[in-house]
Coordinates of C-alpha atoms in Angstrom, one line a residue:
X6 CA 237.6 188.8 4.7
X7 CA 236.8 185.9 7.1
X8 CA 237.2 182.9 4.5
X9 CA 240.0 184.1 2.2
X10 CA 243.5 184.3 3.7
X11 CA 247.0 185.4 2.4
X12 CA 250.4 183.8 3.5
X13 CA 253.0 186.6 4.4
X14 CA 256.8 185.1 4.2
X15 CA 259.0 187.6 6.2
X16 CA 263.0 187.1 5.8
X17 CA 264.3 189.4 9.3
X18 CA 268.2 189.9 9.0
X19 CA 270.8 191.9 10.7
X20 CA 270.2 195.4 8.2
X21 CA 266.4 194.7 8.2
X22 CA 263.4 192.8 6.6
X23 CA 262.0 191.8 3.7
X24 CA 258.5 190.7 3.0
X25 CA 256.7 188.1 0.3
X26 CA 253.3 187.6 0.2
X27 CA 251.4 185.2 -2.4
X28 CA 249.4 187.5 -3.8
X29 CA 252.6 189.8 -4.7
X30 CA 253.1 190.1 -8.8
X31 CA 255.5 187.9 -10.7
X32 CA 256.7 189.3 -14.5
X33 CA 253.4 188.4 -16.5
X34 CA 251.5 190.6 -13.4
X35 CA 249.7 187.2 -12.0
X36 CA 249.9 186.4 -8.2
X37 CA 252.8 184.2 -7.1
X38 CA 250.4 182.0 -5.0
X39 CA 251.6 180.1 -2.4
X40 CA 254.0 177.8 -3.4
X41 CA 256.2 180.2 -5.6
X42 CA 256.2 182.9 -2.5
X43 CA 257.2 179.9 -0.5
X44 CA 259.7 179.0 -3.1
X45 CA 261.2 183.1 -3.5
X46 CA 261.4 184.0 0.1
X47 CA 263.6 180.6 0.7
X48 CA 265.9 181.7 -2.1
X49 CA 266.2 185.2 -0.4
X50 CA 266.8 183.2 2.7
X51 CA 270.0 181.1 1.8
X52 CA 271.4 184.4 -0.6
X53 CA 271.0 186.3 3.1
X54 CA 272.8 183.2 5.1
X55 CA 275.3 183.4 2.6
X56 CA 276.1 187.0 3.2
X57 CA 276.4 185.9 6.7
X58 CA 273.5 188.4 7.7
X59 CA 272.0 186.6 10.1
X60 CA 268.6 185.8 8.2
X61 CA 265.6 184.6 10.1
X62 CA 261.9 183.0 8.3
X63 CA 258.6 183.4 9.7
X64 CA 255.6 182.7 8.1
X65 CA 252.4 184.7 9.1
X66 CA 249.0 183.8 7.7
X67 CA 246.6 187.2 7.7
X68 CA 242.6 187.7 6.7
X69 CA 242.9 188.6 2.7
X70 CA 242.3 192.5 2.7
X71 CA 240.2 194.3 0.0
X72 CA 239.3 198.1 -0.3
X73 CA 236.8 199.2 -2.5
X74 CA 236.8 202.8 -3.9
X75 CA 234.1 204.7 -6.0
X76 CA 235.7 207.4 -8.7
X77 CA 233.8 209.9 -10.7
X78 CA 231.5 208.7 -13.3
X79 CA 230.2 205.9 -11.4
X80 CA 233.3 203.6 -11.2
X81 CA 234.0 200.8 -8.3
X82 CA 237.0 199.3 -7.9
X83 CA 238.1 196.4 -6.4
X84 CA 241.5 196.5 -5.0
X85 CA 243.9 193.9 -2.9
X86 CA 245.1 196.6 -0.3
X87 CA 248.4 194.5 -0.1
X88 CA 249.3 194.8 -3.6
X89 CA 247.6 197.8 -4.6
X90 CA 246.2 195.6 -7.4
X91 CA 243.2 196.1 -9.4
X92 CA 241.0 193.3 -9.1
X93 CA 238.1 194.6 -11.0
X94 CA 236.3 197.8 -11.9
X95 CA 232.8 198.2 -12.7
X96 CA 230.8 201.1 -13.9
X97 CA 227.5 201.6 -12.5
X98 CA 224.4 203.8 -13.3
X99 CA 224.9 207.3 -14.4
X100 CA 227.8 208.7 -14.7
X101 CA 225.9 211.7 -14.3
X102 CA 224.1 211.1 -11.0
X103 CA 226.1 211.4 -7.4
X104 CA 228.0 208.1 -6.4
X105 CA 228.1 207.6 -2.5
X106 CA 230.5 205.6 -0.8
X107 CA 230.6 201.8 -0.9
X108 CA 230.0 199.8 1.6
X109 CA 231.3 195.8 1.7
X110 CA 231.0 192.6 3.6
X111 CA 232.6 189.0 2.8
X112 CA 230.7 188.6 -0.2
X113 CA 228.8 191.9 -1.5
X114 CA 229.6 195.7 -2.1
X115 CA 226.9 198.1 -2.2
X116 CA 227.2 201.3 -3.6
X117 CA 224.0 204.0 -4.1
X118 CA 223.7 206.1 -7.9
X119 CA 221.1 208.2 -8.2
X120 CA 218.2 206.8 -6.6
X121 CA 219.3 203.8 -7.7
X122 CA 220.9 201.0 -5.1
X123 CA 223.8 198.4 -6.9
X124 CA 224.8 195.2 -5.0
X125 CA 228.1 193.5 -7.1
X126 CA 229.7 190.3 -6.0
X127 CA 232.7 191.8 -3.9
X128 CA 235.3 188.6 -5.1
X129 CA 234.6 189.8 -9.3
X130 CA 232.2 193.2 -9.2
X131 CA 229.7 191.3 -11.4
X132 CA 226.1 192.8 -10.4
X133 CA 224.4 190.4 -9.0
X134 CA 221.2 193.3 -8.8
X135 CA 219.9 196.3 -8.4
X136 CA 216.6 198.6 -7.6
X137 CA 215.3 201.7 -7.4
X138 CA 215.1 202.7 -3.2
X139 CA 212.6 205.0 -2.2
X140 CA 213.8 208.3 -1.4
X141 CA 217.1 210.7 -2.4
X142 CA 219.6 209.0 -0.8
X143 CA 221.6 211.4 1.8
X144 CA 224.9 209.0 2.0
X145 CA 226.2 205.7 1.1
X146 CA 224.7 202.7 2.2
X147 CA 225.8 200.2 5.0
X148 CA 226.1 196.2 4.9
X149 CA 225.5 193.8 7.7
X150 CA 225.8 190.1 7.1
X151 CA 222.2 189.7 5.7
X152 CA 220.8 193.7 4.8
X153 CA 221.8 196.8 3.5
X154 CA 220.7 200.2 4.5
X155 CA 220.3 203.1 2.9
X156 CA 219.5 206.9 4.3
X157 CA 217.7 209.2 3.2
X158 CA 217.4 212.9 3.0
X159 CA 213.9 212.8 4.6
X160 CA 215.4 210.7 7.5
X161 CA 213.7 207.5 6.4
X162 CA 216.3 204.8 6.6
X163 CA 215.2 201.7 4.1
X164 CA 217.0 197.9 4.9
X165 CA 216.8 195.3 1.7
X166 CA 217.8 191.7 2.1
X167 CA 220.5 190.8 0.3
X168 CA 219.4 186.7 -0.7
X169 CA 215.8 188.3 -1.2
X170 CA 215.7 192.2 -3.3
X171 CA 212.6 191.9 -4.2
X172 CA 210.4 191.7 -1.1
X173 CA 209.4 195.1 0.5
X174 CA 212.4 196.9 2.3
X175 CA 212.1 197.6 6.3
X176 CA 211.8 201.1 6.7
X177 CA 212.1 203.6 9.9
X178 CA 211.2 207.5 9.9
X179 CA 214.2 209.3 11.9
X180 CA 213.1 212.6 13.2
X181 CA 215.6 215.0 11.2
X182 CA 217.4 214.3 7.5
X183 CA 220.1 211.5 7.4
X184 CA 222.8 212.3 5.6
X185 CA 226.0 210.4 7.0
X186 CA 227.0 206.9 5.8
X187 CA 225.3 204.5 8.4
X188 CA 227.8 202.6 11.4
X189 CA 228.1 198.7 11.3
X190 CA 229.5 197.5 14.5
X191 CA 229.1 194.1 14.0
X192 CA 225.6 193.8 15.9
X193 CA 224.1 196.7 15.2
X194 CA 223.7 199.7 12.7
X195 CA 223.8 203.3 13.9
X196 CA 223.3 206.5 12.1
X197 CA 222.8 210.0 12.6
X198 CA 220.4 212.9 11.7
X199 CA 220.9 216.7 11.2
X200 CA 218.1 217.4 14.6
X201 CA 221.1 215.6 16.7
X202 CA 219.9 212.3 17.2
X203 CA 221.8 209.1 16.9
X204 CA 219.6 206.0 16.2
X205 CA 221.2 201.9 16.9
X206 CA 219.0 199.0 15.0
X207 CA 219.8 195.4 15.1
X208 CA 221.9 195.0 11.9
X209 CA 220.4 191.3 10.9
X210 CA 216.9 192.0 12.4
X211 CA 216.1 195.1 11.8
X212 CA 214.7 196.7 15.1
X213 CA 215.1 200.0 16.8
X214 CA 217.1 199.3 20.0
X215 CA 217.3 203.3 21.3
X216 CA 218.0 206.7 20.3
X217 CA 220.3 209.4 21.2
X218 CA 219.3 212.9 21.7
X219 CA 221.7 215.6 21.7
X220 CA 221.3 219.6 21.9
X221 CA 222.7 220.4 18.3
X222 CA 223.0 219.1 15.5
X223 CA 225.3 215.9 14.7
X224 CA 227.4 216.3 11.3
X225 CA 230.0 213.8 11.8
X226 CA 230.1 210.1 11.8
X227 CA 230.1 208.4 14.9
X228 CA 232.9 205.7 16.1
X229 CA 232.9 202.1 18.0
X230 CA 235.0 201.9 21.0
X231 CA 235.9 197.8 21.3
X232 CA 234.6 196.1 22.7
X233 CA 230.7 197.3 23.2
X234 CA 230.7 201.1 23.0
X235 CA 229.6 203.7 20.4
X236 CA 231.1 207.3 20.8
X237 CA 229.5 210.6 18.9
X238 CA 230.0 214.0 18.9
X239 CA 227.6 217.1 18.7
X240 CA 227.7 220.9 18.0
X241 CA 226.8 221.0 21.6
X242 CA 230.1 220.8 22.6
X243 CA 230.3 217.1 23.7
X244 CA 231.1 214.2 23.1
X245 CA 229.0 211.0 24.6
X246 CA 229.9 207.4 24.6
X247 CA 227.4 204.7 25.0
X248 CA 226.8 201.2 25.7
X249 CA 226.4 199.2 22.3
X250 CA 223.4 197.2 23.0
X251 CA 221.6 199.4 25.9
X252 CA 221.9 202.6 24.9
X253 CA 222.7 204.0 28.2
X254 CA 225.2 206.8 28.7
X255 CA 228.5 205.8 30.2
X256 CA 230.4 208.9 30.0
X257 CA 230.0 212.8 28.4
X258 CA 232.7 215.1 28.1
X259 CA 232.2 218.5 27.4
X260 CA 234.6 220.0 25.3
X261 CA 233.1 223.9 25.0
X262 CA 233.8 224.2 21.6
X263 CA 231.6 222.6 19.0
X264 CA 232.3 219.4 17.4
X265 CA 231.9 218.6 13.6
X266 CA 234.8 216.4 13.2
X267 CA 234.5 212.5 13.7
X268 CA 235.8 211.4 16.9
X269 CA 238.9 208.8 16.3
X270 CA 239.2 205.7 18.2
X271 CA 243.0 204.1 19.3
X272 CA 243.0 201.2 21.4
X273 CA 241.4 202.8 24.4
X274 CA 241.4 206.3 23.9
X275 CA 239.1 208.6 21.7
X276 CA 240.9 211.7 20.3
X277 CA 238.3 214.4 18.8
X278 CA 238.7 217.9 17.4
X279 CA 236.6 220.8 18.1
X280 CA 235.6 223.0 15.2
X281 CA 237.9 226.1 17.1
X282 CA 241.1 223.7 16.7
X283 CA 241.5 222.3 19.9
X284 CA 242.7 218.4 20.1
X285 CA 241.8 216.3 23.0
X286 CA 242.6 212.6 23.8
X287 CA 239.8 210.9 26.2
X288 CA 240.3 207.9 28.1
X289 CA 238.0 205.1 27.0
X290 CA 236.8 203.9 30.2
X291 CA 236.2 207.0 32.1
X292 CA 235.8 209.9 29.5
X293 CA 237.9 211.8 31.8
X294 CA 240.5 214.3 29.2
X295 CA 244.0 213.3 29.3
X296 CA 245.6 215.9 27.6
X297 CA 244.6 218.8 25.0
X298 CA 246.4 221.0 22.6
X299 CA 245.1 224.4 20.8
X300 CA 246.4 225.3 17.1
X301 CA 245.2 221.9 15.1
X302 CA 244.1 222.6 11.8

């Protein structure tokens, strides 16, 4: 979250550390808040001095983190992923129609039933509205700071405003049948087709920037490499990285082997899987392979 925060109180001492946060759980199971964390961590602090361990406090202020998982039946849940508290849950729809992934930002949380697309408040998983999208879905939707997309098993990918439903949704015909959850990078959405194209749209403007074509057929997600590239693999064999906002091709690696596994980005190095079990770790900048091992499974 970029507007909510959570204050982290962490006591260091000479046979460890020990952590309190304001949004831990006091008897009743209500967050401490700030001042009682505040209040708990400095008792922990003079019982450690007293012990003559050594103790140090720091205090570390961190973005408030939230998942949001869907369960059979058509449940959400809202959870604070320091806690593992339940913040809300909300059934949607059907319970007998598919539930894709979610998909969140600051303030919403999208999730697809059916043909039917739900957009809840992400602080209390009140909806806030739904409607029926034009297709069958393929995957879960995506969420920029103003749209959500949706992707459909016919390749058309449908983006609704999220102030303003009810006007007509912007709509793009992919050559091939979409059905992987939809990249936000920040600036841009990106997602993939069963012909082996990747496609990159402005996220709050919806416009095609480029496409990618490969020589299979894509069947994992793709992967942002910080600061402005996209990586994606193919049953071609290779994996290609490209510039965020142009498109162009910086690297390609071929690995042989084909790839249905999502590549996996750490700090500046991409480590994917071929579908024969081989592991390689790429180097971000340059593609070139840094080191592989057979047997992964």
């Amino acid at each position: 979250s970029s507007p909510e925060c959570c204050t982290i109180y962490e006591t260091s001492f000479d046979l460890g550390s020990v952590a309190t946060t304001e949004g831990d759980l006091d008897l009743f199971g209500k967050p401490l808040g700030k001042e009682k964390a505040a209040k708990l961590a400095q008792e922990k602090l003079r019982k450690l001095e007293l012990e003559e361990q050594h103790p140090k406090l720091t205090t570390t202020v961190v973005p408030q983190i939230s998942l949001f998982a869907v369960a059979d039946g058509g449940f959400v849940h809202g959870i604070d992923a320091q806690t593992g508290r339940t913040l809300w849950a909300t059934r949607l729809g059907d319970p007998q129609h598919p539930t894709d992934a979610a998909a969140a930002n600051d303030q919403w949380v999208a999730v697809v039933n059916g043909t039917t697309l739900f957009v809840l408040k992400a602080s209390t998983g009140e909806l806030a509205w739904k409607r029926s999208v034009r297709g069958a879905p393929g995957a879960g939707p995506s969420v920029s700071d103003r749209y959500v997309v949706v992707p459909m098993l016919n390749g058309m990918v449908e983006a609704y405003q999220l102030e303003n439903y009810r006007l007509p949704p912007w709509t793009y015909r992919s050559h091939g049948r979409a059905f992987i959850q939809p990249l936000y990078t920040g600036r841009n959405f990106a997602w993939l087709t069963d012909r082996g194209y990747m496609y990159v749209a402005e996220a709050n403007n919806p416009a095609i920037r480029y496409r990618l074509e490969t020589n299979g057929t894509i069947v994992a997600p793709a992967a942002r490499l910080a600061p402005t590239q996209l990586v994606a693999v193919s049953t071609d064999g290779y994996v290609y990285c490209l510039h965020e906002q142009s498109g162009s091709i910086i690297w390609r690696f071929s690995t042989g082997e084909s790839l249905i596994h999502a590549p996996f980005v750490v700090d500046d190095s991409v480590y994917v899987v071929t579908e024969q079990g081989t592991l390689y770790r790429l180097a971000g900048t340059t593609g070139l392979d840094q080191w592989s091992t057979a047997g992964v499974t």
